[in-house]
Short mmCIF file of C-alpha atoms in Angstrom, two decimals:
data_model
loop_
_atom_site.label_atom_id
_atom_site.label_comp_id
_atom_site.label_asym_id
_atom_site.label_seq_id
_atom_site.Cartn_x
_atom_site.Cartn_y
_atom_site.Cartn_z
CA UNK A 19 191.63 105.05 133.19
CA UNK A 20 193.25 101.74 132.43
CA UNK A 21 196.01 99.32 132.85
CA UNK A 22 198.12 97.32 130.48
CA UNK A 23 197.62 94.03 128.83
CA UNK A 24 199.73 91.88 126.60
CA UNK A 25 196.71 90.20 125.03
CA UNK A 26 196.35 87.09 122.99
CA UNK A 27 194.30 86.59 119.88
CA UNK A 28 192.25 83.44 119.95
CA UNK A 29 192.60 81.92 116.50
CA UNK A 30 189.67 79.56 116.26
CA UNK A 31 187.42 78.71 113.37
CA UNK A 32 184.11 80.43 113.90
CA UNK A 33 181.43 80.38 111.25
CA UNK A 34 180.05 83.84 110.54
CA UNK A 35 177.32 82.67 108.17
CA UNK A 36 175.07 81.09 110.77
CA UNK A 37 172.85 83.97 111.82
CA UNK A 38 169.68 83.38 113.76
CA UNK A 39 166.35 85.02 113.08
CA UNK A 40 165.46 88.07 115.11
CA UNK A 41 162.13 88.48 116.77
CA UNK A 42 159.83 91.41 116.11
CA UNK A 43 160.44 92.60 119.63
CA UNK A 44 164.17 92.61 118.99
CA UNK A 45 163.63 94.70 115.83
CA UNK A 46 161.71 97.25 117.86
CA UNK A 47 164.45 97.41 120.45
CA UNK A 48 167.05 97.91 117.72
CA UNK A 49 165.03 100.82 116.32
CA UNK A 50 164.89 102.43 119.76
CA UNK A 51 168.62 102.08 120.21
CA UNK A 52 169.19 103.40 116.71
CA UNK A 53 167.23 106.55 117.58
CA UNK A 54 169.42 107.02 120.65
CA UNK A 55 172.57 106.64 118.58
CA UNK A 56 171.27 109.17 116.03
CA UNK A 57 170.53 111.68 118.79
CA UNK A 58 173.97 111.20 120.31
CA UNK A 59 175.60 111.57 116.91
CA UNK A 60 173.79 114.84 116.21
CA UNK A 61 174.74 116.06 119.68
CA UNK A 62 178.44 115.31 119.29
CA UNK A 63 180.72 118.00 117.92
CA UNK A 64 183.01 117.49 114.99
CA UNK A 65 186.76 117.61 115.58
CA UNK A 66 189.39 119.57 113.71
CA UNK A 67 192.20 118.02 111.68
CA UNK A 68 194.76 120.27 110.05
CA UNK A 69 197.93 119.88 108.03
CA UNK A 70 199.90 123.11 108.37
CA UNK A 71 202.45 124.73 106.08
CA UNK A 72 205.26 123.03 108.01
CA UNK A 73 204.02 119.62 106.83
CA UNK A 74 202.90 118.43 110.25
CA UNK A 75 199.54 116.77 110.74
CA UNK A 76 197.68 117.92 113.84
CA UNK A 77 194.79 116.11 115.43
CA UNK A 78 192.72 118.15 117.86
CA UNK A 79 191.59 116.24 120.92
CA UNK A 80 188.44 116.50 122.98
CA UNK A 81 188.68 116.31 126.72
CA UNK A 82 186.23 114.49 128.97
CA UNK A 83 185.94 116.39 132.23
CA UNK A 84 186.02 114.64 135.56
CA UNK A 85 182.72 114.06 137.33
CA UNK A 86 181.49 111.96 140.25
CA UNK A 87 180.14 109.21 137.99
CA UNK A 88 183.54 108.55 136.52
CA UNK A 89 185.34 109.16 139.81
CA UNK A 90 184.35 105.81 141.29
CA UNK A 91 185.70 103.96 138.26
CA UNK A 92 188.86 106.00 137.83
CA UNK A 93 191.35 103.67 139.43
CA UNK A 94 193.89 101.18 138.30
CA UNK A 95 193.06 97.62 139.26
CA UNK A 96 195.49 95.09 140.71
CA UNK A 97 198.05 93.44 138.47
CA UNK A 98 197.04 89.88 137.65
CA UNK A 99 199.48 87.16 136.72
CA UNK A 100 197.65 84.62 134.57
CA UNK A 101 199.04 81.48 133.02
CA UNK A 102 196.95 81.63 129.87
CA UNK A 103 198.31 84.96 128.65
CA UNK A 104 201.58 84.70 126.82
CA UNK A 105 203.92 86.93 124.87
CA UNK A 106 206.56 85.76 122.45
CA UNK A 107 210.19 86.65 122.11
CA UNK A 108 211.97 87.02 118.78
CA UNK A 109 212.63 83.29 118.54
CA UNK A 110 208.96 82.47 118.97
CA UNK A 111 209.36 80.88 122.40
CA UNK A 112 206.78 81.60 125.08
CA UNK A 113 207.40 83.61 128.19
CA UNK A 114 205.04 84.64 130.93
CA UNK A 115 204.02 88.26 131.34
CA UNK A 116 202.18 90.35 133.87
CA UNK A 117 198.71 91.14 132.59
CA UNK A 118 196.97 94.41 133.28
CA UNK A 119 193.47 95.61 132.59
CA UNK A 120 192.44 98.86 131.02
CA UNK A 121 189.79 101.15 132.40
CA UNK A 122 189.31 104.27 130.24
CA UNK A 123 187.62 106.58 132.71
CA UNK A 124 188.17 109.88 134.42
CA UNK A 125 190.23 112.58 132.67
CA UNK A 126 190.39 111.26 129.13
CA UNK A 127 191.35 112.60 125.71
CA UNK A 128 190.04 111.35 122.39
CA UNK A 129 189.91 112.36 118.71
CA UNK A 130 188.24 111.39 115.46
CA UNK A 131 189.29 109.01 112.68
CA UNK A 132 187.59 107.59 109.61
CA UNK A 133 187.52 103.96 108.50
CA UNK A 134 186.42 102.73 105.06
CA UNK A 135 185.44 104.32 101.74
CA UNK A 136 183.54 106.55 102.12
CA UNK A 137 184.88 107.14 105.65
CA UNK A 138 182.81 106.11 108.65
CA UNK A 139 183.82 108.29 111.59
CA UNK A 140 184.68 107.22 115.15
CA UNK A 141 185.96 108.88 118.30
CA UNK A 142 189.00 106.97 119.57
CA UNK A 143 191.56 107.25 122.34
CA UNK A 144 195.08 107.60 120.93
CA UNK A 145 196.67 105.15 123.33
CA UNK A 146 200.45 104.78 123.68
CA UNK A 147 199.84 101.87 126.08
CA UNK A 148 198.44 99.50 123.44
CA UNK A 149 199.02 98.78 119.76
CA UNK A 150 195.74 97.74 118.11
CA UNK A 151 192.96 99.69 116.47
CA UNK A 152 189.52 98.45 117.52
CA UNK A 153 186.02 99.84 117.09
CA UNK A 154 182.46 98.46 117.48
CA UNK A 155 181.12 96.42 114.58
CA UNK A 156 177.70 96.62 112.93
CA UNK A 157 177.57 92.92 113.80
CA UNK A 158 177.60 93.82 117.50
CA UNK A 159 173.92 93.12 118.23
CA UNK A 160 173.65 91.61 121.68
CA UNK A 161 175.82 94.09 123.64
CA UNK A 162 173.97 97.17 124.84
CA UNK A 163 177.15 99.27 124.85
CA UNK A 164 177.44 98.95 121.07
CA UNK A 165 174.12 100.75 120.57
CA UNK A 166 175.50 103.83 122.29
CA UNK A 167 178.52 104.15 120.02
CA UNK A 168 179.21 104.45 116.30
CA UNK A 169 179.57 101.08 114.60
CA UNK A 170 181.59 100.12 111.52
CA UNK A 171 179.72 98.52 108.62
CA UNK A 172 181.86 96.67 106.11
CA UNK A 173 178.93 96.47 103.65
CA UNK A 174 179.10 100.15 102.78
CA UNK A 175 182.88 100.34 102.32
CA UNK A 176 184.33 99.76 98.85
CA UNK A 177 187.85 99.21 100.25
CA UNK A 178 186.93 96.60 102.89
CA UNK A 179 188.81 93.28 102.79
CA UNK A 180 187.64 90.33 104.84
CA UNK A 181 189.98 88.57 107.27
CA UNK A 182 187.54 87.12 109.78
CA UNK A 183 189.98 85.66 112.32
CA UNK A 184 188.29 85.91 115.76
CA UNK A 185 189.96 87.74 118.59
CA UNK A 186 189.42 88.37 122.30
CA UNK A 187 190.94 91.29 124.20
CA UNK A 188 191.13 91.49 128.02
CA UNK A 189 189.39 94.69 129.10
CA UNK A 190 188.75 95.86 132.67
CA UNK A 191 187.68 92.69 134.52
CA UNK A 192 186.42 90.85 131.46
CA UNK A 193 186.88 90.69 127.72
CA UNK A 194 185.72 92.28 124.52
CA UNK A 195 185.35 89.99 121.52
CA UNK A 196 185.52 90.48 117.79
CA UNK A 197 187.38 89.60 114.61
CA UNK A 198 190.01 91.10 112.33
CA UNK A 199 189.16 93.09 109.20
CA UNK A 200 191.11 95.29 106.79
CA UNK A 201 190.22 98.71 105.38
CA UNK A 202 191.57 102.20 104.80
CA UNK A 203 191.96 104.50 107.80
CA UNK A 204 191.65 108.27 107.52
CA UNK A 205 193.60 110.57 109.86
CA UNK A 206 192.90 114.18 108.90
CA UNK A 207 193.67 114.28 105.17
CA UNK A 208 195.93 111.24 105.31
CA UNK A 209 194.72 107.83 104.14
CA UNK A 210 196.48 104.78 105.57
CA UNK A 211 195.70 101.96 103.15
CA UNK A 212 194.89 98.36 104.03
CA UNK A 213 195.05 98.78 107.79
CA UNK A 214 194.17 95.69 109.80
CA UNK A 215 191.91 96.37 112.79
CA UNK A 216 189.47 94.63 115.11
CA UNK A 217 185.70 94.80 114.72
CA UNK A 218 184.24 94.31 118.20
CA UNK A 219 181.08 92.22 118.29
CA UNK A 220 180.61 91.80 122.04
CA UNK A 221 181.36 94.37 124.71
CA UNK A 222 180.66 92.54 127.92
CA UNK A 223 181.60 95.31 130.34
CA UNK A 224 178.79 97.69 131.32
CA UNK A 225 181.40 100.37 132.02
CA UNK A 226 181.69 100.77 128.24
CA UNK A 227 178.20 102.28 128.20
CA UNK A 228 179.43 105.51 129.76
CA UNK A 229 182.50 105.98 127.60
CA UNK A 230 182.47 109.12 125.44
CA UNK A 231 184.46 107.43 122.68
CA UNK A 232 183.96 104.41 120.43
CA UNK A 233 187.28 102.61 120.39
CA UNK A 234 191.05 102.68 120.77
CA UNK A 235 193.87 103.50 118.36
CA UNK A 236 197.06 102.04 119.79
CA UNK A 237 200.37 103.86 119.34
CA UNK A 238 202.58 101.26 121.02
CA UNK A 239 204.96 98.77 119.46
CA UNK A 240 203.99 95.75 117.39
CA UNK A 241 205.47 93.46 120.06
CA UNK A 242 202.32 93.86 122.20
CA UNK A 243 199.85 93.94 119.33
CA UNK A 244 197.03 91.40 119.47
CA UNK A 245 197.64 88.87 116.70
CA UNK A 246 200.90 90.70 115.78
CA UNK A 247 198.85 93.15 113.71
CA UNK A 248 200.88 96.02 112.24
CA UNK A 249 199.96 99.19 114.19
CA UNK A 250 198.55 102.24 112.41
CA UNK A 251 201.65 104.29 113.15
CA UNK A 252 203.94 101.71 111.54
CA UNK A 253 201.87 101.80 108.37
CA UNK A 254 201.90 105.62 108.33
CA UNK A 255 205.69 105.48 108.22
CA UNK A 256 205.94 102.59 105.73
CA UNK A 257 203.50 104.29 103.36
CA UNK A 258 205.44 107.56 103.50
CA UNK A 259 202.64 109.57 105.10
CA UNK A 260 205.00 111.37 107.53
CA UNK A 261 208.55 112.60 106.98
CA UNK A 262 209.88 112.15 110.51
CA UNK A 263 209.22 109.04 112.58
CA UNK A 264 207.92 110.93 115.61
CA UNK A 265 204.65 112.00 117.13
CA UNK A 266 204.08 114.32 120.06
CA UNK A 267 201.39 114.93 122.68
CA UNK A 268 200.11 118.19 124.10
CA UNK A 269 197.33 117.73 126.64
CA UNK A 270 195.47 120.79 127.86
CA UNK A 271 194.49 120.63 131.53
CA UNK A 272 192.29 123.72 131.35
CA UNK A 273 188.73 122.35 131.79
CA UNK A 274 187.21 125.47 130.22
CA UNK A 275 189.25 125.30 127.02
CA UNK A 276 187.46 124.19 123.85
CA UNK A 277 190.53 122.30 122.64
CA UNK A 278 191.48 119.45 124.94
CA UNK A 279 194.87 118.82 123.39
CA UNK A 280 196.71 117.96 120.22
CA UNK A 281 198.68 115.09 118.70
CA UNK A 282 201.19 116.06 116.04
CA UNK A 283 202.29 113.29 113.69
CA UNK A 284 205.67 113.81 112.04
CA UNK A 285 207.02 116.40 114.47
CA UNK A 286 206.12 118.79 117.28
CA UNK A 287 204.46 122.17 117.75
CA UNK A 288 206.89 124.58 119.42
CA UNK A 289 204.05 126.68 120.79
CA UNK A 290 203.23 123.99 123.35
CA UNK A 291 206.54 123.72 125.22
CA UNK A 292 209.44 125.82 126.41
CA UNK A 293 213.13 125.00 126.49
CA UNK A 294 214.63 121.84 125.05
CA UNK A 295 213.38 118.29 125.26
CA UNK A 296 215.38 115.78 127.28
CA UNK A 297 215.64 112.41 125.51
CA UNK A 298 215.70 108.98 127.15
CA UNK A 299 216.17 105.55 125.53
CA UNK A 300 213.41 102.96 125.57
CA UNK A 301 214.47 100.35 128.11
CA UNK A 302 212.30 97.49 126.92
CA UNK A 303 210.50 97.17 123.64
CA UNK A 304 206.75 96.75 123.59
CA UNK A 305 205.60 99.68 125.67
CA UNK A 306 207.05 103.17 125.70
CA UNK A 307 209.06 102.21 128.76
CA UNK A 308 211.95 104.06 130.38
CA UNK A 309 213.98 103.72 133.57
CA UNK A 310 213.30 106.03 136.52
CA UNK A 311 215.23 106.51 139.72
CA UNK A 312 214.49 107.95 143.14
CA UNK A 313 211.13 109.58 143.88
CA UNK A 314 211.29 112.66 146.09
CA UNK A 315 208.72 114.20 148.41
CA UNK A 316 209.67 117.86 148.56
CA UNK A 317 213.46 117.30 148.59
CA UNK A 318 213.41 114.09 150.62
CA UNK A 319 213.91 110.60 149.26
CA UNK A 320 211.13 108.04 149.57
CA UNK A 321 213.67 105.21 149.36
CA UNK A 322 211.92 103.59 146.40
CA UNK A 323 213.49 103.10 142.98
CA UNK A 324 216.98 104.16 144.03
CA UNK A 325 218.17 101.04 142.27
CA UNK A 326 215.91 101.75 139.29
CA UNK A 327 212.28 101.17 138.36
CA UNK A 328 210.47 100.85 135.08
CA UNK A 329 207.99 103.51 133.96
CA UNK A 330 205.53 103.24 131.09
CA UNK A 331 204.33 106.46 129.48
CA UNK A 332 200.69 105.85 128.64
CA UNK A 333 198.29 108.37 127.12
CA UNK A 334 195.39 105.94 127.69
CA UNK A 335 195.73 106.10 131.49
CA UNK A 336 194.41 109.06 133.43
CA UNK A 337 196.37 108.99 136.68
CA UNK A 338 199.86 108.09 137.87
CA UNK A 339 200.29 104.64 139.38
CA UNK A 340 203.15 103.29 141.44
CA UNK A 341 204.18 100.90 144.23
CA UNK A 342 201.99 100.96 147.34
CA UNK A 343 204.92 101.83 149.60
CA UNK A 344 205.72 105.13 147.90
CA UNK A 345 202.08 106.02 147.18
CA UNK A 346 201.46 105.57 150.92
CA UNK A 347 204.22 108.07 151.69
CA UNK A 348 202.66 110.49 149.21
CA UNK A 349 199.25 109.97 150.87
CA UNK A 350 200.73 110.84 154.25
CA UNK A 351 202.55 113.92 152.95
CA UNK A 352 199.49 115.42 151.23
CA UNK A 353 196.98 114.46 153.94
CA UNK A 354 194.73 111.90 152.27
CA UNK A 355 192.47 109.80 154.44
CA UNK A 356 194.08 106.50 153.47
CA UNK A 357 193.14 102.96 154.46
CA UNK A 358 193.94 101.55 157.90
CA UNK A 359 195.63 98.13 157.86
CA UNK A 360 195.73 96.41 161.24
CA UNK A 361 198.15 93.79 159.87
CA UNK A 362 200.60 96.57 159.02
CA UNK A 363 200.20 98.22 162.43
CA UNK A 364 200.60 94.86 164.22
CA UNK A 365 203.96 94.32 162.54
CA UNK A 366 205.11 97.77 163.65
CA UNK A 367 204.01 97.12 167.24
CA UNK A 368 205.35 93.56 167.47
CA UNK A 369 208.50 93.78 165.35
CA UNK A 370 209.29 97.49 165.04
CA UNK A 371 211.97 97.50 167.72
CA UNK A 372 213.57 94.35 166.31
CA UNK A 373 213.60 95.75 162.77
CA UNK A 374 215.14 99.00 164.04
CA UNK A 375 217.90 97.23 165.95
CA UNK A 376 218.67 94.90 163.04
CA UNK A 377 219.01 97.77 160.57
CA UNK A 378 221.16 99.77 162.99
CA UNK A 379 223.44 96.74 163.44
CA UNK A 380 223.87 96.44 159.67
CA UNK A 381 221.79 93.35 158.91
CA UNK A 382 220.98 93.01 155.21
CA UNK A 383 217.45 94.49 154.87
CA UNK A 384 216.63 92.05 152.05
CA UNK A 385 216.74 89.07 154.42
CA UNK A 386 215.49 90.80 157.56
CA UNK A 387 211.82 89.78 157.19
CA UNK A 388 212.82 86.20 156.46
CA UNK A 389 215.13 86.29 159.47
CA UNK A 390 212.30 87.21 161.85
CA UNK A 391 209.99 84.61 160.27
CA UNK A 392 207.52 86.77 158.35
CA UNK A 393 208.80 85.69 154.92
CA UNK A 394 209.79 82.24 153.73
CA UNK A 395 213.51 81.58 153.96
CA UNK A 396 213.92 80.31 150.42
CA UNK A 397 211.77 82.83 148.58
CA UNK A 398 211.81 86.10 150.45
CA UNK A 399 210.36 89.16 148.79
CA UNK A 400 212.49 92.15 147.99
CA UNK A 401 211.29 95.34 149.62
CA UNK A 402 210.08 96.77 146.34
CA UNK A 403 207.77 93.83 145.76
CA UNK A 404 205.01 95.35 147.87
CA UNK A 405 201.52 94.12 148.68
CA UNK A 406 200.63 91.37 146.21
CA UNK A 407 196.94 90.75 146.66
CA UNK A 408 196.41 88.54 143.63
CA UNK A 409 199.92 87.77 142.42
CA UNK A 410 201.35 84.41 143.41
CA UNK A 411 205.04 83.81 143.94
CA UNK A 412 206.68 80.83 142.34
CA UNK A 413 209.19 78.50 143.89
CA UNK A 414 212.33 77.54 142.00
CA UNK A 415 210.77 74.31 140.76
CA UNK A 416 207.93 76.24 139.13
CA UNK A 417 205.18 75.37 141.61
CA UNK A 418 203.11 78.20 143.00
CA UNK A 419 203.14 79.28 146.62
CA UNK A 420 201.37 82.26 148.08
CA UNK A 421 203.51 84.44 150.34
CA UNK A 422 201.90 85.68 153.54
CA UNK A 423 200.58 89.27 153.41
CA UNK A 424 202.69 89.88 156.52
CA UNK A 425 205.79 89.38 154.37
CA UNK A 426 204.81 92.17 152.00
CA UNK A 427 203.93 94.53 154.84
CA UNK A 428 207.18 93.70 156.60
CA UNK A 429 209.32 94.50 153.55
CA UNK A 430 207.50 97.80 153.14
CA UNK A 431 208.01 98.70 156.81
CA UNK A 432 211.71 97.83 156.58
CA UNK A 433 212.10 100.29 153.73
CA UNK A 434 210.16 103.01 155.55
CA UNK A 435 212.38 102.62 158.63
CA UNK A 436 215.51 102.66 156.45
CA UNK A 437 214.48 106.01 155.00
CA UNK A 438 213.85 107.44 158.46
CA UNK A 439 217.24 106.21 159.73
CA UNK A 440 219.00 108.06 156.89
CA UNK A 441 217.27 111.21 158.11
CA UNK A 442 218.77 110.65 161.60
CA UNK A 443 215.40 110.41 163.34
CA UNK A 444 215.14 108.81 166.78
CA UNK A 445 213.53 105.40 167.17
CA UNK A 446 210.35 106.53 168.93
CA UNK A 447 209.68 109.16 166.28
CA UNK A 448 210.40 106.70 163.47
CA UNK A 449 208.06 104.01 164.77
CA UNK A 450 205.30 106.57 165.30
CA UNK A 451 205.76 107.81 161.73
CA UNK A 452 205.66 104.26 160.30
CA UNK A 453 202.52 103.52 162.34
CA UNK A 454 200.90 106.57 160.73
CA UNK A 455 201.92 105.33 157.30
CA UNK A 456 199.99 102.11 157.96
CA UNK A 457 196.90 104.30 158.33
CA UNK A 458 197.61 105.99 154.99
CA UNK A 459 197.72 102.85 152.84
CA UNK A 460 195.74 103.44 149.63
CA UNK A 461 192.14 102.32 149.84
CA UNK A 462 191.90 99.31 147.50
CA UNK A 463 188.29 100.10 146.55
CA UNK A 464 188.16 103.89 146.57
CA UNK A 465 189.87 107.21 145.96
CA UNK A 466 192.18 109.21 148.19
CA UNK A 467 190.23 112.34 149.06
CA UNK A 468 191.90 115.46 150.41
CA UNK A 469 191.00 118.94 151.59
CA UNK A 470 190.97 121.31 148.60
CA UNK A 471 191.96 124.26 150.79
CA UNK A 472 195.30 122.61 151.64
CA UNK A 473 196.50 122.08 148.06
CA UNK A 474 198.83 125.09 148.09
CA UNK A 475 200.61 123.71 151.18
CA UNK A 476 201.36 120.29 149.68
CA UNK A 477 204.90 119.33 148.59
CA UNK A 478 206.17 118.92 145.08
CA UNK A 479 206.63 115.30 143.97
CA UNK A 480 209.72 114.71 141.86
CA UNK A 481 210.71 111.84 139.57
CA UNK A 482 214.36 111.27 138.78
CA UNK A 483 214.79 110.24 135.15
CA UNK A 484 218.40 109.87 134.10
CA UNK A 485 220.20 112.73 135.82
CA UNK A 486 217.26 115.13 135.46
CA UNK A 487 214.50 115.94 137.94
CA UNK A 488 210.89 116.18 136.78
CA UNK A 489 208.72 118.04 139.28
CA UNK A 490 204.97 117.83 139.69
CA UNK A 491 203.33 120.59 141.69
CA UNK A 492 200.23 119.87 143.80
CA UNK A 493 198.15 121.81 141.29
CA UNK A 494 199.32 119.29 138.68
CA UNK A 495 198.84 116.04 140.61
CA UNK A 496 195.63 116.92 142.46
CA UNK A 497 192.32 116.42 140.63
CA UNK A 498 189.41 118.68 141.43
CA UNK A 499 185.79 117.61 140.95
CA UNK A 500 183.13 120.30 140.81
CA UNK A 501 180.02 118.40 139.74
CA UNK A 502 177.49 120.80 141.24
CA UNK A 503 177.69 124.58 140.94
CA UNK A 504 176.01 124.94 144.34
CA UNK A 505 178.52 122.72 146.14
CA UNK A 506 182.17 123.14 147.02
CA UNK A 507 184.66 121.20 144.87
CA UNK A 508 186.05 117.86 145.98
CA UNK A 509 189.74 117.06 145.53
CA UNK A 510 191.60 113.79 145.45
CA UNK A 511 195.08 112.53 144.75
CA UNK A 512 196.17 111.70 141.23
CA UNK A 513 198.33 108.85 142.55
CA UNK A 514 197.02 105.30 142.84
CA UNK A 515 198.71 102.08 143.95
CA UNK A 516 199.94 99.50 141.45
CA UNK A 517 202.14 96.62 142.58
CA UNK A 518 203.89 94.62 139.89
CA UNK A 519 206.38 91.93 140.96
CA UNK A 520 209.82 91.50 139.47
CA UNK A 521 211.13 91.00 136.88
CA UNK A 522 208.58 93.38 135.30
CA UNK A 523 208.26 95.52 138.41
CA UNK A 524 208.50 97.69 140.38
CA UNK A 525 206.61 99.68 137.78
CA UNK A 526 205.28 103.21 137.39
CA UNK A 527 202.60 104.26 134.94
CA UNK A 528 202.85 107.87 133.78
CA UNK A 529 199.35 108.70 132.61
CA UNK A 530 197.69 111.91 131.52
CA UNK A 531 198.60 113.75 134.73
CA UNK A 532 202.26 113.51 133.74
CA UNK A 533 201.56 114.28 130.08
CA UNK A 534 199.62 117.38 131.10
CA UNK A 535 202.75 118.67 132.84
CA UNK A 536 205.33 117.67 130.22
CA UNK A 537 205.11 117.92 126.46
CA UNK A 538 206.10 114.44 125.29
CA UNK A 539 207.74 113.33 122.05
CA UNK A 540 207.61 109.68 121.01
CA UNK A 541 210.61 109.24 118.71
CA UNK A 542 210.09 106.13 116.62
CA UNK A 543 213.64 105.49 115.39
CA UNK A 544 212.92 101.76 115.06
CA UNK A 545 214.69 98.80 116.59
CA UNK A 546 216.31 99.40 119.96
CA UNK A 547 216.98 103.10 119.40
CA UNK A 548 213.48 104.44 120.02
CA UNK A 549 213.39 107.41 122.37
CA UNK A 550 211.08 109.34 124.64
CA UNK A 551 211.53 113.07 125.28
CA UNK A 552 209.99 115.48 127.78
CA UNK A 553 209.87 119.26 127.98
CA UNK A 554 208.05 121.60 130.34
CA UNK A 555 204.70 122.79 129.03
CA UNK A 556 204.10 126.43 128.27
CA UNK A 557 201.87 128.18 130.79
#
């Protein structure tokens, strides 16, 4: 699983001709790794690419099943606001962005492409949350992870064109490094000519060792592309390889099925959905981002996103991520163990009565926490800006100040009490409920385990998008791990906490769990008219 990044290409002059001599020992190690790669290559199964009579190109996806090894890494990390990452608007001026990190673990789907002439084949994640194509390079010598994946060699490709500009891409809690090259890319029987991509020469993260794929093929917009490289999908359209500017995802949740899913370029396969698609406009260019409204537990509001939240549809993320406040309510409703926060409980015990009385009397909830002294008077947090563990607030003059954690907890508690008041609950019951929510806060370093036998009793979770409700049943949002045939399965929630401050947040990330439930069409109508569409999957 992963998170987002608006990365920056480091354009520095780096000589690629200065290559040191390798020791004999290093040669022997390379041979050993080469034998491992050969064994893994023989072991891997080939994928199926078909172009049907209707003119659509289908790419069959493999599915990596969930196991305990990937379970510990299958979480979305905290959002990090860093000064040295910039994006650029249309006029070329800089603006700050929230930076995310990607972690491609857990339930993951990937397919095969070819690069070069003759084609060299790679398994890649087709990722709507990024826009670059990157794969390991034959020049990746000193990173162990490269020896466990297929590597691209420009020497054996007759269509290779050198670019050589170095690039660094934030990945997980570090970076991967490489440089730009240009070559033909093969998708099924289609050849995309002169595609610019990144050859990765250093994969510093050991997590990459366990990945069942070699690289990433981004299907996002050029706005978030490293180095402003033209994405593969843009070139497919410009070179006339597809008639319609759309692609669609069908992800198969059945762990026993041989086919993990399918991407259709140029249209959609009607066998994979029922009814009509509902279309929504892209709210902000860069990611496939839409606006969502209220989130419901069963038929009850959670109070979050009534005024609107952003949601990014991302095929490169496994789970669904959202603000801590609403994920906590989901945890409580489905019976996860949660994470006890004494700071949260202290605020309930010390200020719960005061917060209740203030809300009943009509005090503006946005200034309530500042009024009782838990938030600064001049820079109070809105209730949706929940726990910011590594995100600093900025004062109006641009200097950074760090808001007290009590402020974030307070705003969250205010919202929880507001929701309970609308349900006409008495004060004692409300404060007891909020105290329980403090015990259900998502564990920042682990997963939210639940009892598998109680799945059928859990509520539906519903997202409001436009005027339409999109339901997720517990069977759809609960992940089941059965790593040992002699042991009972283990279940855990498919929801994880992600807190992104305004103006980018509050933010939801609809990963593979959502895409498994809804057939999704990415309608690339260019400019500001791009659309996303969802339809219920066939059984």
